[in-house]
Amino acid sequence: MLRIGAHVSISGGFSKSIDRIEKLGGNCCQIFSHSPRGWKFDVPSKEEGRDFMDRRKGSDVDPIVIHESYLTNLATPKDDLYRKSMDAMEKEVETAKRLGIKYINIHPGTHTGLGEEKGLKKISDSLNKLKETEDIEILLEMTSGSGTTLGYNLDQIREIIENSKVPTAVTLDTCHVFSAGYDLATENGLDEFTNEFDAKIGLNKLKLIHLNDSKFPLGSNKDRHEHIGEGKIGEEGMKRIINHEKLRNLPFILETPEDDKKGHKENIKKVKELRKDN
Ligand SMILES: [Zn+2]
Ligand SMILES: [Zn+2]
């Protein structure tokens, strides 16, 4: 069965995210638990948690994923930023537990001069410091490799997972991975990527797909999302991803633009059209 959804707002309360995704025609979603560009946030109250879980019981929306704030950087060499990042991660774990949410999606980190090896080690060391993670799974989102971001290839993702004692798995963001240099737009490239993923990490560790087309070409290292079928991966490429035997049963979450031309509703519709059994 096709699981397709999008990143939606929690404005008005966490439960509103479920209203929103249902209205868009989706059956899974991703949220920010607070403003992704600010540090200040409160863990939701028990009552908010209960309301959200009650609302969820009456819906078919699953999974629901928290995307960690963009500010959080577990690979930073700067002490102040690191302290804030760890505080934010700990609070995010508490938030997820309060809401009964299993997945926290993070960008692994940006080493800003520390070097790739040390940066990767710092990420897994940081994850290992998190407490009470037994009901949680940290999803490491593959990145486009711009600047000094880490997690732009399968070896780096494998290294973080191997050194992590907390439950970790992977999010494949199709725009990021394509711009990092894996040619998901062609049949061969897509097969090579899934085979390499299976050999190095194991496809059982792939839990989520951020389904985005890319404004910029293969290997550009630019993280700019485009409407489904209208970017450099293109309609044929997207169709293959959505129907690929190793990917088709995973949840697809859109992070495509919401502009004058189209929003999530139109892109969700597009994905349903491209899906062969839908
Ligand atoms: Zn992301
Ligand atoms: Zn993403």
PDB file of C-alpha atoms and ligand atoms in Angstrom:
ATOM      1  CA  MET A   1       0.000   0.000   0.000  1.00  0.00           C
ATOM      2  CA  LEU A   2       1.226   3.452  -0.883  1.00  0.00           C
ATOM      3  CA  ARG A   3       2.257   5.581   2.076  1.00  0.00           C
ATOM      4  CA  ILE A   4       2.514   9.140   0.857  1.00  0.00           C
ATOM      5  CA  GLY A   5       2.525  12.350   2.878  1.00  0.00           C
ATOM      6  CA  ALA A   6       4.288  15.638   3.358  1.00  0.00           C
ATOM      7  CA  HIS A   7       5.900  17.945   5.837  1.00  0.00           C
ATOM      8  CA  VAL A   8       3.058  19.847   7.526  1.00  0.00           C
ATOM      9  CA  SER A   9       2.721  22.599  10.103  1.00  0.00           C
ATOM     10  CA  ILE A  10       1.683  22.066  13.749  1.00  0.00           C
ATOM     11  CA  SER A  11       0.287  25.592  13.972  1.00  0.00           C
ATOM     12  CA  GLY A  12      -2.717  25.551  16.319  1.00  0.00           C
ATOM     13  CA  GLY A  13      -1.547  22.372  18.078  1.00  0.00           C
ATOM     14  CA  PHE A  14       0.121  19.052  17.272  1.00  0.00           C
ATOM     15  CA  SER A  15      -3.211  17.415  16.366  1.00  0.00           C
ATOM     16  CA  LYS A  16      -3.706  19.947  13.586  1.00  0.00           C
ATOM     17  CA  SER A  17      -0.886  18.293  11.640  1.00  0.00           C
ATOM     18  CA  ILE A  18      -3.091  15.213  11.249  1.00  0.00           C
ATOM     19  CA  ASP A  19      -6.043  17.334  10.083  1.00  0.00           C
ATOM     20  CA  ARG A  20      -3.762  18.989   7.556  1.00  0.00           C
ATOM     21  CA  ILE A  21      -2.271  15.841   6.048  1.00  0.00           C
ATOM     22  CA  GLU A  22      -5.678  14.172   5.773  1.00  0.00           C
ATOM     23  CA  LYS A  23      -6.980  17.225   3.932  1.00  0.00           C
ATOM     24  CA  LEU A  24      -4.049  17.042   1.521  1.00  0.00           C
ATOM     25  CA  GLY A  25      -4.874  13.409   0.724  1.00  0.00           C
ATOM     26  CA  GLY A  26      -1.859  11.962   2.548  1.00  0.00           C
ATOM     27  CA  ASN A  27      -1.505   9.110   5.045  1.00  0.00           C
ATOM     28  CA  CYS A  28       1.848   9.881   6.710  1.00  0.00           C
ATOM     29  CA  CYS A  29       3.602  13.121   7.637  1.00  0.00           C
ATOM     30  CA  GLN A  30       6.530  14.956   9.095  1.00  0.00           C
ATOM     31  CA  ILE A  31       6.488  17.883  11.517  1.00  0.00           C
ATOM     32  CA  PHE A  32       8.797  20.260  13.310  1.00  0.00           C
ATOM     33  CA  SER A  33       8.010  20.105  17.028  1.00  0.00           C
ATOM     34  CA  HIS A  34       8.935  23.803  17.297  1.00  0.00           C
ATOM     35  CA  SER A  35      10.370  26.547  15.097  1.00  0.00           C
ATOM     36  CA  PRO A  36      13.307  24.965  13.257  1.00  0.00           C
ATOM     37  CA  ARG A  37      15.188  28.260  13.342  1.00  0.00           C
ATOM     38  CA  GLY A  38      15.029  28.936  17.064  1.00  0.00           C
ATOM     39  CA  TRP A  39      16.456  27.253  20.158  1.00  0.00           C
ATOM     40  CA  LYS A  40      13.679  27.990  22.595  1.00  0.00           C
ATOM     41  CA  PHE A  41      10.969  25.388  22.941  1.00  0.00           C
ATOM     42  CA  ASP A  42       9.002  23.545  25.580  1.00  0.00           C
ATOM     43  CA  VAL A  43       8.386  19.838  25.705  1.00  0.00           C
ATOM     44  CA  PRO A  44       4.623  19.384  25.142  1.00  0.00           C
ATOM     45  CA  SER A  45       2.506  18.888  28.265  1.00  0.00           C
ATOM     46  CA  LYS A  46       1.044  15.492  29.134  1.00  0.00           C
ATOM     47  CA  GLU A  47      -2.347  16.820  28.083  1.00  0.00           C
ATOM     48  CA  GLU A  48      -1.047  17.889  24.655  1.00  0.00           C
ATOM     49  CA  GLY A  49       0.536  14.472  24.279  1.00  0.00           C
ATOM     50  CA  ARG A  50      -2.742  12.745  25.125  1.00  0.00           C
ATOM     51  CA  ASP A  51      -4.745  14.939  22.752  1.00  0.00           C
ATOM     52  CA  PHE A  52      -2.355  14.164  19.929  1.00  0.00           C
ATOM     53  CA  MET A  53      -2.395  10.433  20.535  1.00  0.00           C
ATOM     54  CA  ASP A  54      -6.204  10.432  20.789  1.00  0.00           C
ATOM     55  CA  ARG A  55      -6.503  12.276  17.487  1.00  0.00           C
ATOM     56  CA  ARG A  56      -4.081   9.877  15.921  1.00  0.00           C
ATOM     57  CA  LYS A  57      -6.049   6.809  16.986  1.00  0.00           C
ATOM     58  CA  GLY A  58      -8.933   7.865  14.795  1.00  0.00           C
ATOM     59  CA  SER A  59      -6.743   8.276  11.747  1.00  0.00           C
ATOM     60  CA  ASP A  60      -4.746   6.167   9.320  1.00  0.00           C
ATOM     61  CA  VAL A  61      -1.778   8.568   9.391  1.00  0.00           C
ATOM     62  CA  ASP A  62       1.415   6.591   9.930  1.00  0.00           C
ATOM     63  CA  PRO A  63       4.277   7.096  10.357  1.00  0.00           C
ATOM     64  CA  ILE A  64       4.545  10.564  11.851  1.00  0.00           C
ATOM     65  CA  VAL A  65       8.118  11.806  11.936  1.00  0.00           C
ATOM     66  CA  ILE A  66       9.705  14.699  13.831  1.00  0.00           C
ATOM     67  CA  HIS A  67      12.319  16.584  11.816  1.00  0.00           C
ATOM     68  CA  GLU A  68      14.942  17.973  14.177  1.00  0.00           C
ATOM     69  CA  SER A  69      15.662  21.704  14.031  1.00  0.00           C
ATOM     70  CA  TYR A  70      18.095  22.988  11.385  1.00  0.00           C
ATOM     71  CA  LEU A  71      20.225  24.652  14.066  1.00  0.00           C
ATOM     72  CA  THR A  72      21.185  21.435  15.826  1.00  0.00           C
ATOM     73  CA  ASN A  73      24.717  20.352  14.902  1.00  0.00           C
ATOM     74  CA  LEU A  74      26.159  17.299  16.644  1.00  0.00           C
ATOM     75  CA  ALA A  75      29.497  17.586  14.786  1.00  0.00           C
ATOM     76  CA  THR A  76      30.317  21.175  15.653  1.00  0.00           C
ATOM     77  CA  PRO A  77      33.686  22.024  17.220  1.00  0.00           C
ATOM     78  CA  LYS A  78      32.129  25.097  18.899  1.00  0.00           C
ATOM     79  CA  ASP A  79      31.373  24.380  22.569  1.00  0.00           C
ATOM     80  CA  ASP A  80      28.456  26.748  22.919  1.00  0.00           C
ATOM     81  CA  LEU A  81      26.685  25.474  19.795  1.00  0.00           C
ATOM     82  CA  TYR A  82      27.398  21.903  20.821  1.00  0.00           C
ATOM     83  CA  ARG A  83      25.866  22.373  24.259  1.00  0.00           C
ATOM     84  CA  LYS A  84      22.736  23.923  22.770  1.00  0.00           C
ATOM     85  CA  SER A  85      22.519  21.133  20.190  1.00  0.00           C
ATOM     86  CA  MET A  86      22.706  18.393  22.804  1.00  0.00           C
ATOM     87  CA  ASP A  87      20.100  20.153  24.970  1.00  0.00           C
ATOM     88  CA  ALA A  88      17.821  20.417  21.931  1.00  0.00           C
ATOM     89  CA  MET A  89      18.300  16.744  21.067  1.00  0.00           C
ATOM     90  CA  GLU A  90      17.500  15.661  24.614  1.00  0.00           C
ATOM     91  CA  LYS A  91      14.360  17.765  24.606  1.00  0.00           C
ATOM     92  CA  GLU A  92      13.415  16.378  21.186  1.00  0.00           C
ATOM     93  CA  VAL A  93      13.637  12.838  22.541  1.00  0.00           C
ATOM     94  CA  GLU A  94      11.356  13.850  25.439  1.00  0.00           C
ATOM     95  CA  THR A  95       8.980  15.521  22.976  1.00  0.00           C
ATOM     96  CA  ALA A  96       8.796  12.446  20.777  1.00  0.00           C
ATOM     97  CA  LYS A  97       8.076  10.217  23.754  1.00  0.00           C
ATOM     98  CA  ARG A  98       5.366  12.545  25.018  1.00  0.00           C
ATOM     99  CA  LEU A  99       3.679  12.442  21.604  1.00  0.00           C
ATOM    100  CA  GLY A 100       4.169   8.726  21.115  1.00  0.00           C
ATOM    101  CA  ILE A 101       6.305   9.378  18.026  1.00  0.00           C
ATOM    102  CA  LYS A 102       9.004   6.879  17.175  1.00  0.00           C
ATOM    103  CA  TYR A 103      11.105   8.596  14.510  1.00  0.00           C
ATOM    104  CA  ILE A 104      13.324  11.653  14.936  1.00  0.00           C
ATOM    105  CA  ASN A 105      14.904  12.621  11.620  1.00  0.00           C
ATOM    106  CA  ILE A 106      18.206  14.499  11.924  1.00  0.00           C
ATOM    107  CA  HIS A 107      20.793  15.948   9.572  1.00  0.00           C
ATOM    108  CA  PRO A 108      23.883  14.166  10.923  1.00  0.00           C
ATOM    109  CA  GLY A 109      26.043  17.284  11.318  1.00  0.00           C
ATOM    110  CA  THR A 110      28.436  19.835   9.825  1.00  0.00           C
ATOM    111  CA  HIS A 111      32.052  19.621  10.950  1.00  0.00           C
ATOM    112  CA  THR A 112      33.085  23.231  10.076  1.00  0.00           C
ATOM    113  CA  GLY A 113      36.803  22.501  10.133  1.00  0.00           C
ATOM    114  CA  LEU A 114      36.979  19.676  12.653  1.00  0.00           C
ATOM    115  CA  GLY A 115      37.551  17.231   9.772  1.00  0.00           C
ATOM    116  CA  GLU A 116      35.358  14.427   8.491  1.00  0.00           C
ATOM    117  CA  GLU A 117      36.702  11.607  10.663  1.00  0.00           C
ATOM    118  CA  LYS A 118      36.453  13.520  13.919  1.00  0.00           C
ATOM    119  CA  GLY A 119      33.105  14.939  12.898  1.00  0.00           C
ATOM    120  CA  LEU A 120      31.632  11.492  12.236  1.00  0.00           C
ATOM    121  CA  LYS A 121      32.914  10.200  15.557  1.00  0.00           C
ATOM    122  CA  LYS A 122      31.480  13.194  17.371  1.00  0.00           C
ATOM    123  CA  ILE A 123      28.043  12.482  15.888  1.00  0.00           C
ATOM    124  CA  SER A 124      27.912   8.890  17.112  1.00  0.00           C
ATOM    125  CA  ASP A 125      29.448   9.867  20.490  1.00  0.00           C
ATOM    126  CA  SER A 126      26.726  12.493  20.847  1.00  0.00           C
ATOM    127  CA  LEU A 127      23.934  10.085  20.007  1.00  0.00           C
ATOM    128  CA  ASN A 128      25.379   7.681  22.568  1.00  0.00           C
ATOM    129  CA  LYS A 129      24.971  10.321  25.295  1.00  0.00           C
ATOM    130  CA  LEU A 130      21.201  10.551  24.753  1.00  0.00           C
ATOM    131  CA  LYS A 131      19.141   9.005  27.507  1.00  0.00           C
ATOM    132  CA  GLU A 132      15.921   6.982  27.390  1.00  0.00           C
ATOM    133  CA  THR A 133      15.974   6.379  23.660  1.00  0.00           C
ATOM    134  CA  GLU A 134      14.510   2.871  23.799  1.00  0.00           C
ATOM    135  CA  ASP A 135      11.178   3.823  22.149  1.00  0.00           C
ATOM    136  CA  ILE A 136      12.859   6.151  19.670  1.00  0.00           C
ATOM    137  CA  GLU A 137      14.682   5.618  16.412  1.00  0.00           C
ATOM    138  CA  ILE A 138      17.034   8.327  15.160  1.00  0.00           C
ATOM    139  CA  LEU A 139      16.816   8.568  11.377  1.00  0.00           C
ATOM    140  CA  LEU A 140      20.026   9.862   9.823  1.00  0.00           C
ATOM    141  CA  GLU A 141      19.066  11.862   6.759  1.00  0.00           C
ATOM    142  CA  MET A 142      21.484  11.576   3.859  1.00  0.00           C
ATOM    143  CA  THR A 143      22.699  15.023   2.808  1.00  0.00           C
ATOM    144  CA  SER A 144      23.703  16.749  -0.426  1.00  0.00           C
ATOM    145  CA  GLY A 145      27.295  17.295   0.736  1.00  0.00           C
ATOM    146  CA  SER A 146      27.321  21.072   0.555  1.00  0.00           C
ATOM    147  CA  GLY A 147      30.017  22.846   2.581  1.00  0.00           C
ATOM    148  CA  THR A 148      31.278  20.616   5.378  1.00  0.00           C
ATOM    149  CA  THR A 149      28.038  18.685   5.950  1.00  0.00           C
ATOM    150  CA  LEU A 150      28.489  15.008   6.766  1.00  0.00           C
ATOM    151  CA  GLY A 151      26.348  12.046   5.766  1.00  0.00           C
ATOM    152  CA  TYR A 152      26.567  12.609   2.013  1.00  0.00           C
ATOM    153  CA  ASN A 153      27.649   9.073   1.192  1.00  0.00           C
ATOM    154  CA  LEU A 154      26.824   5.554   2.328  1.00  0.00           C
ATOM    155  CA  ASP A 155      30.208   4.961   3.968  1.00  0.00           C
ATOM    156  CA  GLN A 156      29.713   7.901   6.297  1.00  0.00           C
ATOM    157  CA  ILE A 157      26.191   6.837   7.191  1.00  0.00           C
ATOM    158  CA  ARG A 158      27.428   3.308   7.848  1.00  0.00           C
ATOM    159  CA  GLU A 159      30.180   4.592  10.121  1.00  0.00           C
ATOM    160  CA  ILE A 160      27.748   6.585  12.265  1.00  0.00           C
ATOM    161  CA  ILE A 161      25.357   3.640  12.533  1.00  0.00           C
ATOM    162  CA  GLU A 162      28.135   1.193  13.406  1.00  0.00           C
ATOM    163  CA  ASN A 163      29.376   3.393  16.242  1.00  0.00           C
ATOM    164  CA  SER A 164      25.962   4.241  17.642  1.00  0.00           C
ATOM    165  CA  LYS A 165      24.550   2.381  20.613  1.00  0.00           C
ATOM    166  CA  VAL A 166      21.157   4.080  20.357  1.00  0.00           C
ATOM    167  CA  PRO A 167      18.682   2.867  17.726  1.00  0.00           C
ATOM    168  CA  THR A 168      19.571   4.475  14.379  1.00  0.00           C
ATOM    169  CA  ALA A 169      18.337   4.056  10.821  1.00  0.00           C
ATOM    170  CA  VAL A 170      18.327   6.060   7.587  1.00  0.00           C
ATOM    171  CA  THR A 171      16.225   8.555   5.635  1.00  0.00           C
ATOM    172  CA  LEU A 172      16.849   8.687   1.903  1.00  0.00           C
ATOM    173  CA  ASP A 173      16.204  12.223   0.664  1.00  0.00           C
ATOM    174  CA  THR A 174      16.098  11.767  -3.111  1.00  0.00           C
ATOM    175  CA  CYS A 175      17.101  15.388  -3.854  1.00  0.00           C
ATOM    176  CA  HIS A 176      20.034  15.283  -1.440  1.00  0.00           C
ATOM    177  CA  VAL A 177      21.335  11.914  -2.586  1.00  0.00           C
ATOM    178  CA  PHE A 178      21.046  12.876  -6.264  1.00  0.00           C
ATOM    179  CA  SER A 179      22.847  16.163  -5.738  1.00  0.00           C
ATOM    180  CA  ALA A 180      25.481  14.307  -3.685  1.00  0.00           C
ATOM    181  CA  GLY A 181      26.290  12.326  -6.836  1.00  0.00           C
ATOM    182  CA  TYR A 182      24.209   9.110  -6.789  1.00  0.00           C
ATOM    183  CA  ASP A 183      22.328   9.011 -10.081  1.00  0.00           C
ATOM    184  CA  LEU A 184      18.835   8.118  -8.905  1.00  0.00           C
ATOM    185  CA  ALA A 185      17.415   9.480 -12.176  1.00  0.00           C
ATOM    186  CA  THR A 186      18.462   6.471 -14.266  1.00  0.00           C
ATOM    187  CA  GLU A 187      17.442   2.836 -13.978  1.00  0.00           C
ATOM    188  CA  ASN A 188      21.034   1.655 -13.556  1.00  0.00           C
ATOM    189  CA  GLY A 189      21.916   4.400 -11.108  1.00  0.00           C
ATOM    190  CA  LEU A 190      18.909   3.621  -8.926  1.00  0.00           C
ATOM    191  CA  ASP A 191      19.698  -0.097  -8.906  1.00  0.00           C
ATOM    192  CA  GLU A 192      23.337   0.593  -8.100  1.00  0.00           C
ATOM    193  CA  PHE A 193      22.370   2.838  -5.226  1.00  0.00           C
ATOM    194  CA  THR A 194      19.917   0.366  -3.657  1.00  0.00           C
ATOM    195  CA  ASN A 195      22.404  -2.483  -4.095  1.00  0.00           C
ATOM    196  CA  GLU A 196      25.208  -0.478  -2.521  1.00  0.00           C
ATOM    197  CA  PHE A 197      22.886   0.552   0.309  1.00  0.00           C
ATOM    198  CA  ASP A 198      22.005  -3.065   0.946  1.00  0.00           C
ATOM    199  CA  ALA A 199      25.630  -4.195   0.856  1.00  0.00           C
ATOM    200  CA  LYS A 200      26.981  -1.447   3.110  1.00  0.00           C
ATOM    201  CA  ILE A 201      24.143  -0.749   5.532  1.00  0.00           C
ATOM    202  CA  GLY A 202      21.319  -3.209   4.860  1.00  0.00           C
ATOM    203  CA  LEU A 203      18.001  -2.171   3.363  1.00  0.00           C
ATOM    204  CA  ASN A 204      16.280  -3.108   6.619  1.00  0.00           C
ATOM    205  CA  LYS A 205      17.844   0.117   7.973  1.00  0.00           C
ATOM    206  CA  LEU A 206      16.123   2.270   5.368  1.00  0.00           C
ATOM    207  CA  LYS A 207      12.956   3.523   7.045  1.00  0.00           C
ATOM    208  CA  LEU A 208      11.855   6.652   5.238  1.00  0.00           C
ATOM    209  CA  ILE A 209      12.087   8.437   1.897  1.00  0.00           C
ATOM    210  CA  HIS A 210      11.981  12.204   1.593  1.00  0.00           C
ATOM    211  CA  LEU A 211      10.624  12.345  -1.926  1.00  0.00           C
ATOM    212  CA  ASN A 212      11.845  15.519  -3.604  1.00  0.00           C
ATOM    213  CA  ASP A 213      12.901  16.357  -7.117  1.00  0.00           C
ATOM    214  CA  SER A 214      16.070  18.446  -7.475  1.00  0.00           C
ATOM    215  CA  LYS A 215      16.423  21.925  -8.957  1.00  0.00           C
ATOM    216  CA  PHE A 216      20.142  21.321  -9.555  1.00  0.00           C
ATOM    217  CA  PRO A 217      21.935  18.570 -11.513  1.00  0.00           C
ATOM    218  CA  LEU A 218      23.575  15.335 -10.417  1.00  0.00           C
ATOM    219  CA  GLY A 219      26.613  15.938  -8.217  1.00  0.00           C
ATOM    220  CA  SER A 220      25.925  19.651  -7.778  1.00  0.00           C
ATOM    221  CA  ASN A 221      25.940  19.349  -3.953  1.00  0.00           C
ATOM    222  CA  LYS A 222      23.076  21.814  -3.883  1.00  0.00           C
ATOM    223  CA  ASP A 223      20.101  21.191  -1.615  1.00  0.00           C
ATOM    224  CA  ARG A 224      17.214  22.782  -3.536  1.00  0.00           C
ATOM    225  CA  HIS A 225      14.001  20.816  -3.774  1.00  0.00           C
ATOM    226  CA  GLU A 226      11.691  20.871  -6.814  1.00  0.00           C
ATOM    227  CA  HIS A 227       8.129  19.712  -7.548  1.00  0.00           C
ATOM    228  CA  ILE A 228       7.805  15.999  -8.337  1.00  0.00           C
ATOM    229  CA  GLY A 229       8.740  15.354 -11.962  1.00  0.00           C
ATOM    230  CA  GLU A 230       9.741  18.931 -12.698  1.00  0.00           C
ATOM    231  CA  GLY A 231      13.382  18.808 -11.648  1.00  0.00           C
ATOM    232  CA  LYS A 232      16.574  17.086 -12.741  1.00  0.00           C
ATOM    233  CA  ILE A 233      15.422  13.672 -11.536  1.00  0.00           C
ATOM    234  CA  GLY A 234      12.373  14.149 -13.723  1.00  0.00           C
ATOM    235  CA  GLU A 235       9.079  12.343 -14.129  1.00  0.00           C
ATOM    236  CA  GLU A 236      10.504   9.032 -15.377  1.00  0.00           C
ATOM    237  CA  GLY A 237      13.108   9.017 -12.620  1.00  0.00           C
ATOM    238  CA  MET A 238      10.502   9.757  -9.960  1.00  0.00           C
ATOM    239  CA  LYS A 239       8.205   7.084 -11.337  1.00  0.00           C
ATOM    240  CA  ARG A 240      10.979   4.489 -11.041  1.00  0.00           C
ATOM    241  CA  ILE A 241      11.729   5.519  -7.441  1.00  0.00           C
ATOM    242  CA  ILE A 242       8.065   5.392  -6.388  1.00  0.00           C
ATOM    243  CA  ASN A 243       7.589   1.957  -7.948  1.00  0.00           C
ATOM    244  CA  HIS A 244      11.007   0.409  -7.237  1.00  0.00           C
ATOM    245  CA  GLU A 245      10.617  -3.019  -5.678  1.00  0.00           C
ATOM    246  CA  LYS A 246      13.037  -2.182  -2.836  1.00  0.00           C
ATOM    247  CA  LEU A 247      11.554   1.238  -2.095  1.00  0.00           C
ATOM    248  CA  ARG A 248       7.836   1.034  -2.868  1.00  0.00           C
ATOM    249  CA  ASN A 249       6.793  -0.186   0.580  1.00  0.00           C
ATOM    250  CA  LEU A 250       8.551   2.610   2.438  1.00  0.00           C
ATOM    251  CA  PRO A 251       6.747   5.788   3.502  1.00  0.00           C
ATOM    252  CA  PHE A 252       7.306   8.705   1.101  1.00  0.00           C
ATOM    253  CA  ILE A 253       7.231  12.182   2.609  1.00  0.00           C
ATOM    254  CA  LEU A 254       7.302  15.237   0.372  1.00  0.00           C
ATOM    255  CA  GLU A 255       9.335  18.321   1.196  1.00  0.00           C
ATOM    256  CA  THR A 256       8.586  19.920  -2.150  1.00  0.00           C
ATOM    257  CA  PRO A 257       8.032  23.665  -2.554  1.00  0.00           C
ATOM    258  CA  GLU A 258       4.719  25.331  -1.773  1.00  0.00           C
ATOM    259  CA  ASP A 259       4.554  28.156  -4.295  1.00  0.00           C
ATOM    260  CA  ASP A 260       2.142  29.899  -6.681  1.00  0.00           C
ATOM    261  CA  LYS A 261       2.260  26.939  -9.023  1.00  0.00           C
ATOM    262  CA  LYS A 262       1.711  23.968  -6.719  1.00  0.00           C
ATOM    263  CA  GLY A 263       1.521  22.848  -3.120  1.00  0.00           C
ATOM    264  CA  HIS A 264       1.631  19.487  -1.345  1.00  0.00           C
ATOM    265  CA  LYS A 265      -1.878  18.560  -2.482  1.00  0.00           C
ATOM    266  CA  GLU A 266      -0.886  18.647  -6.166  1.00  0.00           C
ATOM    267  CA  ASN A 267       2.388  16.805  -5.534  1.00  0.00           C
ATOM    268  CA  ILE A 268       0.666  14.075  -3.513  1.00  0.00           C
ATOM    269  CA  LYS A 269      -1.794  13.679  -6.388  1.00  0.00           C
ATOM    270  CA  LYS A 270       1.108  13.462  -8.818  1.00  0.00           C
ATOM    271  CA  VAL A 271       2.786  10.691  -6.827  1.00  0.00           C
ATOM    272  CA  LYS A 272      -0.482   8.726  -6.773  1.00  0.00           C
ATOM    273  CA  GLU A 273      -0.710   9.068 -10.558  1.00  0.00           C
ATOM    274  CA  LEU A 274       2.847   7.826 -11.021  1.00  0.00           C
ATOM    275  CA  ARG A 275       2.262   4.819  -8.779  1.00  0.00           C
ATOM    276  CA  LYS A 276       1.360   1.790 -10.835  1.00  0.00           C
ATOM    277  CA  ASP A 277      -0.961  -0.005  -8.388  1.00  0.00           C
ATOM    278  CA  ASN A 278      -2.874   3.047  -7.241  1.00  0.00           C
TER     279      ASN A 278
HETATM  280 ZN    ZN B   1      16.008  17.398   6.308  1.00  0.00          ZN
HETATM  281 ZN    ZN B   2      14.829  15.917   3.530  1.00  0.00          ZN
END
